[in-house]
Amino acid sequence: MTKKNIKILIVDDHLALREGLKVILQLEPDFVIIGEAEDGKQAIKLARTLIPDVIIMDMDLGDMHGTEVTELILAHQPDICVIGFSMHTDPELAEAMRKVGAKAYLSKSDAPDQLISAIRRYKKTVESEEHRYADQCKR
């Protein structure tokens, strides 16, 4: 099995945060930042054209809310792993993100390794599904 890179799209209206995330995530050899969006409309467009594996999604994007953007993206691309990423620690917001299909919800105050772990969990799930599919095809 070949080792696959994880293609990541960062969605946040703050440039400094996007830049900081890029620095941290690019330290992981199999993480590739394929794009970044500063608002919801740009996120939807980039998700359709770049086809990321993972989207790190802020909640307050100016033009749209992260839950709305997540729902619109996943309606057309359900295989993308969306991770909610916000300064808000409200459990109701985390639940709203899960209801629209996000795989995880993290606070921006969490340690960076928690975000990396969430992305790695996604990769393990995908690899497990690919392995299971390959086994079924051999039968």
Short mmCIF file of N, CA and C in Angstrom, two decimals, residues 39-86:
data_model
loop_
_atom_site.label_atom_id
_atom_site.label_comp_id
_atom_site.label_asym_id
_atom_site.label_seq_id
_atom_site.Cartn_x
_atom_site.Cartn_y
_atom_site.Cartn_z
N ASP A 39 -13.38 33.12 3.54
CA ASP A 39 -14.83 33.24 3.77
C ASP A 39 -15.54 32.00 3.25
N GLY A 40 -16.84 31.93 3.51
CA GLY A 40 -17.61 30.75 3.17
C GLY A 40 -17.72 30.48 1.68
N LYS A 41 -17.97 31.52 0.90
CA LYS A 41 -18.12 31.34 -0.55
C LYS A 41 -16.82 30.82 -1.17
N GLN A 42 -15.71 31.37 -0.73
CA GLN A 42 -14.42 30.92 -1.24
C GLN A 42 -14.16 29.47 -0.81
N ALA A 43 -14.56 29.11 0.41
CA ALA A 43 -14.37 27.74 0.90
C ALA A 43 -15.14 26.74 0.04
N ILE A 44 -16.39 27.07 -0.28
CA ILE A 44 -17.22 26.18 -1.10
C ILE A 44 -16.59 26.01 -2.48
N LYS A 45 -16.15 27.10 -3.07
CA LYS A 45 -15.53 27.05 -4.40
C LYS A 45 -14.25 26.21 -4.38
N LEU A 46 -13.38 26.45 -3.39
CA LEU A 46 -12.13 25.71 -3.31
C LEU A 46 -12.35 24.24 -3.00
N ALA A 47 -13.34 23.93 -2.18
CA ALA A 47 -13.64 22.52 -1.88
C ALA A 47 -14.02 21.78 -3.15
N ARG A 48 -14.77 22.42 -4.01
CA ARG A 48 -15.21 21.78 -5.26
C ARG A 48 -14.07 21.64 -6.26
N THR A 49 -13.17 22.61 -6.31
CA THR A 49 -12.09 22.55 -7.31
C THR A 49 -10.86 21.80 -6.82
N LEU A 50 -10.52 21.92 -5.55
CA LEU A 50 -9.30 21.30 -5.03
C LEU A 50 -9.52 19.89 -4.48
N ILE A 51 -10.74 19.56 -4.10
CA ILE A 51 -11.13 18.27 -3.53
C ILE A 51 -10.20 17.85 -2.38
N PRO A 52 -10.26 18.56 -1.26
CA PRO A 52 -9.42 18.21 -0.11
C PRO A 52 -9.90 16.94 0.58
N ASP A 53 -9.00 16.33 1.34
CA ASP A 53 -9.39 15.21 2.20
C ASP A 53 -9.98 15.75 3.50
N VAL A 54 -9.39 16.85 3.98
CA VAL A 54 -9.76 17.44 5.27
C VAL A 54 -9.95 18.95 5.09
N ILE A 55 -10.99 19.47 5.74
CA ILE A 55 -11.18 20.92 5.81
C ILE A 55 -11.18 21.32 7.28
N ILE A 56 -10.33 22.26 7.64
CA ILE A 56 -10.34 22.84 8.98
C ILE A 56 -11.20 24.09 8.88
N MET A 57 -12.36 24.07 9.55
CA MET A 57 -13.42 25.06 9.34
C MET A 57 -13.65 25.95 10.56
N ASP A 58 -13.40 27.24 10.40
CA ASP A 58 -13.74 28.23 11.42
C ASP A 58 -15.26 28.39 11.44
N MET A 59 -15.79 28.95 12.51
CA MET A 59 -17.24 29.15 12.62
C MET A 59 -17.68 30.52 12.13
N ASP A 60 -16.96 31.56 12.50
CA ASP A 60 -17.34 32.93 12.15
C ASP A 60 -16.53 33.39 10.94
N LEU A 61 -17.15 33.32 9.77
CA LEU A 61 -16.43 33.62 8.53
C LEU A 61 -16.80 34.95 7.90
N GLY A 62 -17.65 35.70 8.53
CA GLY A 62 -18.04 36.99 7.97
C GLY A 62 -19.26 36.87 7.08
N ASP A 63 -19.11 36.21 5.93
CA ASP A 63 -20.24 36.11 5.00
C ASP A 63 -21.19 34.96 5.33
N MET A 64 -20.69 33.91 5.97
CA MET A 64 -21.50 32.73 6.29
C MET A 64 -21.01 32.14 7.60
N HIS A 65 -21.83 31.27 8.18
CA HIS A 65 -21.43 30.56 9.40
C HIS A 65 -20.83 29.22 9.01
N GLY A 66 -19.88 28.76 9.81
CA GLY A 66 -19.21 27.49 9.52
C GLY A 66 -20.14 26.30 9.38
N THR A 67 -21.25 26.28 10.15
CA THR A 67 -22.20 25.16 10.02
C THR A 67 -22.85 25.17 8.64
N GLU A 68 -23.20 26.35 8.16
CA GLU A 68 -23.83 26.47 6.85
C GLU A 68 -22.86 26.05 5.74
N VAL A 69 -21.63 26.50 5.83
CA VAL A 69 -20.62 26.17 4.83
C VAL A 69 -20.36 24.66 4.83
N THR A 70 -20.24 24.09 6.03
CA THR A 70 -20.01 22.65 6.16
C THR A 70 -21.15 21.86 5.52
N GLU A 71 -22.37 22.24 5.83
CA GLU A 71 -23.53 21.54 5.28
C GLU A 71 -23.56 21.62 3.75
N LEU A 72 -23.28 22.79 3.19
CA LEU A 72 -23.28 22.95 1.74
C LEU A 72 -22.17 22.14 1.07
N ILE A 73 -21.00 22.12 1.66
CA ILE A 73 -19.89 21.35 1.09
C ILE A 73 -20.19 19.86 1.15
N LEU A 74 -20.63 19.38 2.31
CA LEU A 74 -20.84 17.94 2.48
C LEU A 74 -22.05 17.42 1.69
N ALA A 75 -22.97 18.30 1.32
CA ALA A 75 -24.10 17.88 0.49
C ALA A 75 -23.62 17.39 -0.87
N HIS A 76 -22.51 17.94 -1.35
CA HIS A 76 -21.97 17.56 -2.66
C HIS A 76 -20.73 16.68 -2.56
N GLN A 77 -20.04 16.76 -1.42
CA GLN A 77 -18.79 16.02 -1.25
C GLN A 77 -18.76 15.38 0.15
N PRO A 78 -19.57 14.34 0.34
CA PRO A 78 -19.72 13.75 1.67
C PRO A 78 -18.48 13.04 2.21
N ASP A 79 -17.50 12.76 1.37
CA ASP A 79 -16.31 12.05 1.83
C ASP A 79 -15.26 12.96 2.46
N ILE A 80 -15.46 14.27 2.38
CA ILE A 80 -14.51 15.20 3.00
C ILE A 80 -14.69 15.16 4.51
N CYS A 81 -13.58 15.15 5.22
CA CYS A 81 -13.61 15.22 6.68
C CYS A 81 -13.52 16.69 7.08
N VAL A 82 -14.60 17.21 7.66
CA VAL A 82 -14.60 18.59 8.14
C VAL A 82 -14.35 18.58 9.64
N ILE A 83 -13.41 19.40 10.07
CA ILE A 83 -13.10 19.57 11.49
C ILE A 83 -13.44 21.00 11.86
N GLY A 84 -14.44 21.17 12.72
CA GLY A 84 -14.78 22.50 13.21
C GLY A 84 -13.65 23.01 14.08
N PHE A 85 -13.31 24.29 13.92
CA PHE A 85 -12.16 24.86 14.63
C PHE A 85 -12.52 26.29 15.00
N SER A 86 -12.76 26.53 16.28
CA SER A 86 -13.29 27.84 16.67
C SER A 86 -12.78 28.27 18.03
#
